XYZ file of C-alpha atoms in Angstrom:
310
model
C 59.745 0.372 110.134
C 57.817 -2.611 109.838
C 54.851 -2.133 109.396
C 51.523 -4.958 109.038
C 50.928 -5.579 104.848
C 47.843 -3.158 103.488
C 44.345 -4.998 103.439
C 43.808 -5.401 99.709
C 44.515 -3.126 96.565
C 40.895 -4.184 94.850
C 39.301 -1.440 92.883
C 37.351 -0.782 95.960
C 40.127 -0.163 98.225
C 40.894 3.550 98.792
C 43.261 5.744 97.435
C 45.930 5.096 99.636
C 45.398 1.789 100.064
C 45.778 1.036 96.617
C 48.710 3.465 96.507
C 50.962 1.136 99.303
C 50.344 -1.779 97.583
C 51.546 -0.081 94.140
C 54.912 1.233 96.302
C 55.473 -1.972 97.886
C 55.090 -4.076 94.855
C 57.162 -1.484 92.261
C 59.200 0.784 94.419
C 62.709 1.565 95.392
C 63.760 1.219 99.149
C 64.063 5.228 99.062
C 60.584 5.262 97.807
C 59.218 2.784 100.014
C 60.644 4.347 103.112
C 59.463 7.849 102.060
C 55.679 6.786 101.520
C 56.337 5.056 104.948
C 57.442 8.448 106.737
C 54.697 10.576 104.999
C 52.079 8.187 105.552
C 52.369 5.102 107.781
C 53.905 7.231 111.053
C 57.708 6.005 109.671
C 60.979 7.688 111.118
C 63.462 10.127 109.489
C 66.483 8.228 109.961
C 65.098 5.187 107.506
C 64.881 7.637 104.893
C 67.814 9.585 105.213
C 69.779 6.110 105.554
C 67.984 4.830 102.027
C 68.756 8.539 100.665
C 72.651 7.814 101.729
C 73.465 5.194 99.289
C 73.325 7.690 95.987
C 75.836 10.410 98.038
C 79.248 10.241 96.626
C 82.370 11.923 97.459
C 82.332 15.127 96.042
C 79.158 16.040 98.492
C 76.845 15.495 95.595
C 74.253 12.532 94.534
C 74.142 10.325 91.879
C 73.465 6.797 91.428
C 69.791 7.478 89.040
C 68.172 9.426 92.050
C 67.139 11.580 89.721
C 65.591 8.240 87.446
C 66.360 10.555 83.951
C 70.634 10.082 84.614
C 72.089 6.987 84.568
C 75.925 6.475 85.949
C 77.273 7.304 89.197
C 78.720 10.649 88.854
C 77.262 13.672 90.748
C 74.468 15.899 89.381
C 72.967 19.310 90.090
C 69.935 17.317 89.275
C 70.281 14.534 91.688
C 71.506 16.691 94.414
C 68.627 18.888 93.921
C 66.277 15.530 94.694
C 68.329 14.636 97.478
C 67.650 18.058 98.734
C 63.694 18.016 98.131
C 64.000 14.503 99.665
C 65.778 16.007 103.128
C 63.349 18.767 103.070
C 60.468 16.921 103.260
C 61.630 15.442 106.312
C 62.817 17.915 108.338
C 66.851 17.043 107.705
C 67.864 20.253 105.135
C 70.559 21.374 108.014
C 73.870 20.763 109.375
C 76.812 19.537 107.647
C 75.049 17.180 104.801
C 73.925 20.542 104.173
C 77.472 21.817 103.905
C 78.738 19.242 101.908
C 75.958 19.758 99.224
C 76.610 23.755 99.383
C 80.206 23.052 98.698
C 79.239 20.613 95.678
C 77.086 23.204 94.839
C 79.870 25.909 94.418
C 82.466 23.896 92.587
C 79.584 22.924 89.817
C 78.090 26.494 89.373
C 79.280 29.323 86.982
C 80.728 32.403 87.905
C 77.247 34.031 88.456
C 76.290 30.912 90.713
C 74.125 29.116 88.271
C 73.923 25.585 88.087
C 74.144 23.813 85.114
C 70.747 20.720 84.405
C 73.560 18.350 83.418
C 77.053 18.807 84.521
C 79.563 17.444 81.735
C 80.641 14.528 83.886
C 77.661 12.689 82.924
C 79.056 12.292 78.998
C 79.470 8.469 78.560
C 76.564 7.690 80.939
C 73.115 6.464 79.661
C 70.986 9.740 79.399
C 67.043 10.594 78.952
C 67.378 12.687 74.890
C 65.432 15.452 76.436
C 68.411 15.770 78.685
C 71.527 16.140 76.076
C 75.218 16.308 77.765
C 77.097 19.557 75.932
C 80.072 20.755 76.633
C 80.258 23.429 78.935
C 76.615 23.890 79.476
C 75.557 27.216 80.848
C 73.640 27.835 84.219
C 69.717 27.402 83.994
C 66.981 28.677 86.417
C 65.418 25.751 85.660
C 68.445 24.075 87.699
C 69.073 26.715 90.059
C 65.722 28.359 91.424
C 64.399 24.933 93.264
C 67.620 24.737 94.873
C 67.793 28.017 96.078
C 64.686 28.618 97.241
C 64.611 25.720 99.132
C 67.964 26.421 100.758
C 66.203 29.767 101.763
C 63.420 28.462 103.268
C 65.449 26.332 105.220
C 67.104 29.505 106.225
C 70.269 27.963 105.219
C 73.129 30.642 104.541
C 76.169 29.948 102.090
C 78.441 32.251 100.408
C 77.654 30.157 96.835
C 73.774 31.059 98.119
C 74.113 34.846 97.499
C 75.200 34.789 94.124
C 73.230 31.764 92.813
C 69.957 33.707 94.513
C 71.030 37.141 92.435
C 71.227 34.743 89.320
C 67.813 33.470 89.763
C 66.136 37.316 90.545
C 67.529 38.382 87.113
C 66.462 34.793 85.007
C 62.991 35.623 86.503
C 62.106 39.280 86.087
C 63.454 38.627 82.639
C 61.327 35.915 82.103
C 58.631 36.633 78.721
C 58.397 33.227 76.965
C 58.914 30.245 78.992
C 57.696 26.981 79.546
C 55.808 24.783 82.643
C 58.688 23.372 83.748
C 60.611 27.021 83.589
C 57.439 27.888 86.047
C 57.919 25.322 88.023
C 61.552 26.415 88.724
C 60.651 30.163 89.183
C 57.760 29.466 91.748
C 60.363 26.846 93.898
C 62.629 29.804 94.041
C 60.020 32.746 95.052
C 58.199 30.884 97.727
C 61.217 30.546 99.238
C 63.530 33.433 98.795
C 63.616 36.113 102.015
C 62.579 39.258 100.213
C 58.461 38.178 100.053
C 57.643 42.153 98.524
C 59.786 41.067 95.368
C 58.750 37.874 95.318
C 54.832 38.798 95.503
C 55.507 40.967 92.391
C 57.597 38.828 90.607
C 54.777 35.917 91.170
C 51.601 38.144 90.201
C 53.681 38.676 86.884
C 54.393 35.269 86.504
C 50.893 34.445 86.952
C 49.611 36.665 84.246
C 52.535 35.193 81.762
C 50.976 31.568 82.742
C 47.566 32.523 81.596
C 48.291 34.325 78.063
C 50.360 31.599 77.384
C 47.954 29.037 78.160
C 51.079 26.859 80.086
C 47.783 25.362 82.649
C 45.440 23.376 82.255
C 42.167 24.780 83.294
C 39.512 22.931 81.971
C 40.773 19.349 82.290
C 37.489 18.535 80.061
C 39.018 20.277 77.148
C 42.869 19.592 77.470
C 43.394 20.428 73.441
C 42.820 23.799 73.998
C 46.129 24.276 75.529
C 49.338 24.226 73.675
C 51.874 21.635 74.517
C 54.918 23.358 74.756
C 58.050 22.798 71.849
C 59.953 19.770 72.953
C 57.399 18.403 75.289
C 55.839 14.681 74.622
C 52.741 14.695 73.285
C 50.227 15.525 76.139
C 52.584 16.455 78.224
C 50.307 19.066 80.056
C 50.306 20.768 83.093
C 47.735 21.744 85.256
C 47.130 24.546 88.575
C 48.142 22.104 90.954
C 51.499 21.020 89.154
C 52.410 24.537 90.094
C 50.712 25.015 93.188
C 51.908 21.723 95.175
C 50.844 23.421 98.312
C 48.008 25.929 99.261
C 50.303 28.549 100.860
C 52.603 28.692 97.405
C 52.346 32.207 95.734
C 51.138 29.802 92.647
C 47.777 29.175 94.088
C 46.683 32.802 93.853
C 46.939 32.197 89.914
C 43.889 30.569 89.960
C 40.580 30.201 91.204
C 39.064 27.725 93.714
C 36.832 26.195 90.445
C 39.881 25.630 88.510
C 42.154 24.634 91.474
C 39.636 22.202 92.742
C 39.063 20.306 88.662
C 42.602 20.718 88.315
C 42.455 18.510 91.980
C 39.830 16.353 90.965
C 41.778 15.326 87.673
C 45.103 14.520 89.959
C 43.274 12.512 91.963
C 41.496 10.680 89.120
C 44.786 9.967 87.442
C 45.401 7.232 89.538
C 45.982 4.167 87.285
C 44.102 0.606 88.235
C 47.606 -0.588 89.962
C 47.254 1.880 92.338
C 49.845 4.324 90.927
C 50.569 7.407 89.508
C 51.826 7.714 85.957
C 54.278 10.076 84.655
C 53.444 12.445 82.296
C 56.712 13.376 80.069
C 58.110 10.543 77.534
C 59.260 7.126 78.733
C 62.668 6.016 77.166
C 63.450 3.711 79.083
C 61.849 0.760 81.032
C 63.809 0.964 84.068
C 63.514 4.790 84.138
C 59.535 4.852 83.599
C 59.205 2.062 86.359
C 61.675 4.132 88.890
C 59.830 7.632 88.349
C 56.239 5.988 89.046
C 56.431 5.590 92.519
C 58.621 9.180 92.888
C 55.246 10.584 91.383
C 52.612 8.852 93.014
C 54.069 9.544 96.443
C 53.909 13.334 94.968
C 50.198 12.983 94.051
C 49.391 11.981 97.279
C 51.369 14.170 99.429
C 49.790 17.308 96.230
C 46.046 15.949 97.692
C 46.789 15.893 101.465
C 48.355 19.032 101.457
C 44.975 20.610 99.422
C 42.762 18.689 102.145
C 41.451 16.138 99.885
C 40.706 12.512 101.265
C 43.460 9.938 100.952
């Protein structure tokens, strides 16, 4: 798509004005073509034709989609981007589907589980919160993303039963965890079939994420919540970071005062160039640069889908 250049980007300029220029100016073609589908009317096929260059053999992706992982080799990681990517427009079917299910199986443990970095990526350039071990074990954090988002898609896979079983027991065991931990656990119950289990498992969840302070709720007062062991320096998250959407189980964690601050502070966030920034720790130029446009598309879709302006 082809589309005519955005008016200005001048401090006066809205939100999503500002935003396209950012994209245009800093982003890769995946990026570019994504902010296009979501929100300049562009096709499917663009994106799913930008999304094809980082698919290797094996069925998997690699090729920095996921900006962290450097190298070409295949990652449960990248695949599970490729797979949020596809999802978001409409394409998480058929046999790309397949493929990535099969990739899927030969990666996972026993139980199903998929490992955050497959050892493959040993001798590739690597983010240090993202260490390559031997062997590594399966991780919701991995795993519950992917399958819930298989699920909603209703798609159906023998690797699917045992990696959604895996998931189940990581979360009803869950007692200290971490935002990112969350983050995995809500992907997988707002979109795993049994919605009983998943209520329950979610109102637990939700009570875990309050004692342990792991959101944000008074943006105005951000020191009052612990940044989690490992995390960069305020690296925080807040209600909508685990609430992306208004129908997710997250959103009954919190009220509509803190959900709409937590909003309002998303949508302030927006830096002078018109994007997004990221919030863990930059290692690398080329990384930090890649990931800015991956989150500021996020932001904005975060806002629409919450009804805010744009």
């Amino acid at each position: 798509m082809a589309g005519k250049p955005p008016e200005n980007a001048s401090p006066l300029a809205s939100p999503l004005a500002r935003a396209e220029h950012f994209v245009w100016l800093t982003a890769r073609v995946l990026e570019q073509r994504r902010f296009a589908y979501h929100f300049l009317r562009g096709g499917a096929d663009p994106v799913e034709t930008a999304l094809g260059a980082y698919l290797n053999e094996d069925g998997g992706y690699g090729h920095a989609l996921e900006p962290d992982l450097r190298g070409p080799v295949s990652q449960p990681l990248h695949t599970a981007h490729a797979l949020r990517v596809l999802d978001s427009i409409g394409r998480c079917g058929g046999l790309r589907i397949e493929r990535i299910c099969r990739y899927l199986t030969e990666v996972s443990t026993h139980e199903g589980a998929l490992p955050a970095i497959h050892p493959s990526q040993r001798g590739y350039p690597a983010a240090p919160f993202v260490p390559v071990v031997d062997g590594p074990p399966g991780a919701l954090l991995s795993t519950g993303p992917v399958v819930g988002l298989l699920h909603r898609n209703q798609v159906w896979h023998a690797w699917l039963f045992r990696a959604t079983e895996f998931c189940w027991a990581a979360v009803e065991a869950l007692e200290k965890s971490h935002p990112y931990e969350v983050q995995a656990a809500v992907a997988f119950l707002d979109g795993v079939p049994d919605r009983s289990r998943a209520q329950a498992a979610s109102d637990r969840l939700g009570r875990l994420v309050r004692e342990q302070r792991l959101a944000v709720l008074d943006p105005d007062r951000p020191e009052d919540f612990p940044v989690a062991d490992g995390y960069a320096p305020g690296e925080h998250h807040y209600p909508h970071d685990y609430a992306r959407v208004p129908d997710s189980l997250a959103r009954r964690w919190f009220t509509d005062e803190e959900m709409s601050r937590s909003l309002d502070h998303l949508a302030a966030s927006q830096d002078e160039d018109g994007g997004w920034p990221i919030g863990w720790r930059r290692w690398a130029p080329g990384s930090a640069l890649e990931w800015r446009p991956v989150v500021t598309v996020e932001a904005l879709r975060t806002l629409r889908a919450h009804g805010r302006t744009i």
